[in-house]
Structure formats: structure tokens, C-alpha cells
Amino acid sequence: MTPDSAGSVAAAALFRRTYGAEPTVIASAPGRVNLIGEHTDYNGGEVLPIAIGARTRVAARANGSRQVRCVSASAADAGEFSLDDPQPSGKWWDYAAGLARQMSRQGAALVGADIAVWSDVPAGAGLASSASLEIAVGLALARIAEVEFGRRDLALAARHAEEEYVGVAVGIMDQFASALAVGGHALRIWCDTGETAQIPFGGSVLIFDTGVGRALRSGAFNARRAEVESALALLRRRHPALPSLAGATPEEVAAAELPAPLDRRARHVVTETRRVARVADALGRGEPVPGEELLASHESLRRDYECSAPELDWFVERAMRAPGVRGARLTGAGWGGCAIAVGDAAALESAAPEIAADYRVSFRRTPGWRITAASDGATVASLTVRP
Ligand code: GLA
């Protein structure tokens, strides 16, 4: 079995109940939380996520057809799609269908399968639940079809599927993190080249889910993408060879005198990618996460990228008043979702319930929280099925 066997057992049980047979493959892929480097991935900058303990598991078996049948423990609807002509349905399995289509386009000869999904990555919280679903499904489908499909190609296929098929213009961070992260390490990704490095990270991270939903998020996200594209186009008038917005220097951005708010959006991107490098270098030297870089990141996201929310700002301010907390910031796309705090594990353990209680009083909303280390990456295992 895979390292997270409790979840895998649950996925296998759902598979048996639904399809009346034993699964032959179990795949498992983690959600992620980003230590630093927000809204830099689609600007060609750097990011530094870790895999979290929450994961999506997929139990699967070939079904001898060209259909992929899908059931999930966390969704009322079950459905299916054709490998030959997958059509978007507006349902959760579009992630699987879009991915299968993209894997086929990239040359994978997939075969029909039944799949059962079990996940404890909360949906809509900004912890990459969809990326973890895509990566787990992709690993399972590749294993069942006995095709070699590299992790990096899978991550790229998943990102492409999410943009083309599901309609959100995300960057590569979530899918890369879910596919390539390794336990005990943060994954440094240079998003312009797709190059990655494993950076030892033994610390603890408090993930605080504000419970503020994503209603605004995809529209606001796509609006930011349009703004940074305009900023890059203007900068290229002065610097035609500029490879990406993150490739500009803070001095070049300041000198360009971009119109507001493009000046602020660009300033966030070029300063944030430099913060990632400083944090990764500190971790590489065996130092703890420099908390001031996280705080500077949050301030830049709040003021320059304007993707924070009162609940996220409240958390950062409140967490920093707790003894032993070294740094805090919003994580993921923002406009709600999750924030993180870093510090000693014991300090985070004692601070979290107090912060949650104060949050309930201030916002009349119950937050979610968990403390995570850099957890295991994605796995896939073939099961020995009794005849
Ligand atoms: C979402 C996207 C990522 C990244 C972050 C912001 O999580 O899926 O690709 O752009 O927002 O850093």
C-alpha cells in the first residue's frame, strides 16, 4: 500500500462498494501550501511550496472499455467520460476528463478505467485540491494503461487541462508541487524554465483556513492576469528582450512609470520573486524561514497585488502577537482561503486554538486549521489482486 494507507483503504472500500470489484491501482497525491512566492508562477518567477499531509487518493481498475467512470466520496454526483471524445460537463470529473484528453494529446495510449476518489484536501480553500485530484488520477490512469508518463509531463498536462478545460488561467505551482514535492523538503520552482530543486525544510507550518469562499477568486484571478500582461507589454517597449515580468528588475519597473495599478502589480511580482530566493537560500543554509520575508510578502500582496481580505490581514496581525510565531502571510491565490504562520511546532500548537477562538468572535465564522510539515509527495502502487 501507499504511505497514507488509511485514506487509500477508504478509496479502495469506495471502489469495491461502487463497482463490485477490487481496485488494481492506488494513487495518492498531496495538496500543497506555498511558503512564499505568490502570483509569481504565471509571471515567470519563483515559488516555494511544500506538500501537506492532506491528500487525494484514487483507487482504479481497467474496465475494458473506452469510458472512464468516476465516483467520489465527497461528491453526490458520479459520472463518466469517453477517452475518445471527453466533453466538459461542469462536474467535478472535468478535471479527470481534461487531464485524460491532455495526456492522450501528449501521446499516452490510455485505456478505460473505473476510478474511486477519496480526499481530505478541503475543496475551495486554496490548498490545491484540484491539482491533487488531477495528479492522482493521472498517475492511476498511466499505471493502468502501463504507459510511462513522467511526473513533470504529468504536471504540465494537468495545468494545461485546468486552463483549457476548466477555464482558470492558473500557473504551474500547484500541479508541480503535487507531482514533484518530496517529504521533508520545500520545492523551489523556477517557473520560467520549469527547473526545480528540493530544499530541505524540517519546520512546521500552521495553515489557517478563513472559511471565506472563492466566489470572487477566479474572476479576480483572471483580471490580475490581464493586468500583468499589460504591464509586461509596456515594459517590453523599453526592454524588448524581457523574458517575463518577473525577469525585470525593481529598478526597471520603477523607471518605467507604469500607470496605476499596473505599477503596483509589477512591483509585487519583481519583489516577491526576490523574496523567494532569499527564503530558499536561508533554508539551504539550514536556517529557519526568515519571518520578515513572509510579512513583507503579505504586505506586498495586500497593498500592491490587492488580493488579500480583512480575514487574512486579521490573521497575520493576530498570529504575530502569539509567542514563538516568526512570520505569517496569506497563501494561495488570496481573496479569502488560507493563510500560514511559521514558528516552533510547540508555539504553533498552543497558538492555533487561541487564534481560532478569537477569529470566531471577530468574524462569527469558524475557521479550519492544521499544522503540517513538508509531507510525502505523490505515489502510485499496483495491488496484488486475488483471482
Ligand atoms: C493559485 C494558482 C497558482 C498560483 C497561486 C498564486 O493557487 O493555482 O498557480 O498562481 O494561485 O500564487
Short mmCIF file of C-alpha atoms and ligand atoms in Angstrom, two decimals, residues 32 34 37-42 170-174 221 332-333, ligand 1:
data_model
loop_
_atom_site.label_atom_id
_atom_site.label_comp_id
_atom_site.label_asym_id
_atom_site.label_seq_id
_atom_site.Cartn_x
_atom_site.Cartn_y
_atom_site.Cartn_z
CA ARG A 32 0.16 21.97 -1.18
CA ASN A 34 3.09 27.78 -0.57
CA GLY A 37 6.16 33.25 -3.95
CA GLU A 38 2.56 34.25 -4.63
CA HIS A 39 1.28 35.22 -8.07
CA THR A 40 4.80 34.77 -9.38
CA ASP A 41 4.36 31.44 -11.18
CA TYR A 42 2.43 32.77 -14.19
CA VAL A 170 -3.57 29.11 -13.25
CA GLY A 171 0.22 28.88 -13.15
CA ILE A 172 2.26 25.70 -12.73
CA MET A 173 2.85 25.80 -8.97
CA ASP A 174 0.05 23.59 -7.70
CA PHE A 221 -7.50 35.96 -10.69
CA GLY A 332 -2.51 30.60 -2.48
CA ALA A 333 -4.48 32.94 -4.68
C1 GLA B 1 -3.44 29.68 -7.40
C2 GLA B 1 -2.90 29.13 -8.73
C3 GLA B 1 -1.37 29.07 -8.69
C4 GLA B 1 -0.77 30.39 -8.26
C5 GLA B 1 -1.45 30.91 -6.99
C6 GLA B 1 -0.98 32.28 -6.60
O1 GLA B 1 -3.18 28.77 -6.39
O2 GLA B 1 -3.42 27.86 -8.97
O3 GLA B 1 -0.89 28.66 -9.95
O4 GLA B 1 -0.86 31.32 -9.31
O5 GLA B 1 -2.86 30.93 -7.11
O6 GLA B 1 0.35 32.27 -6.25
#
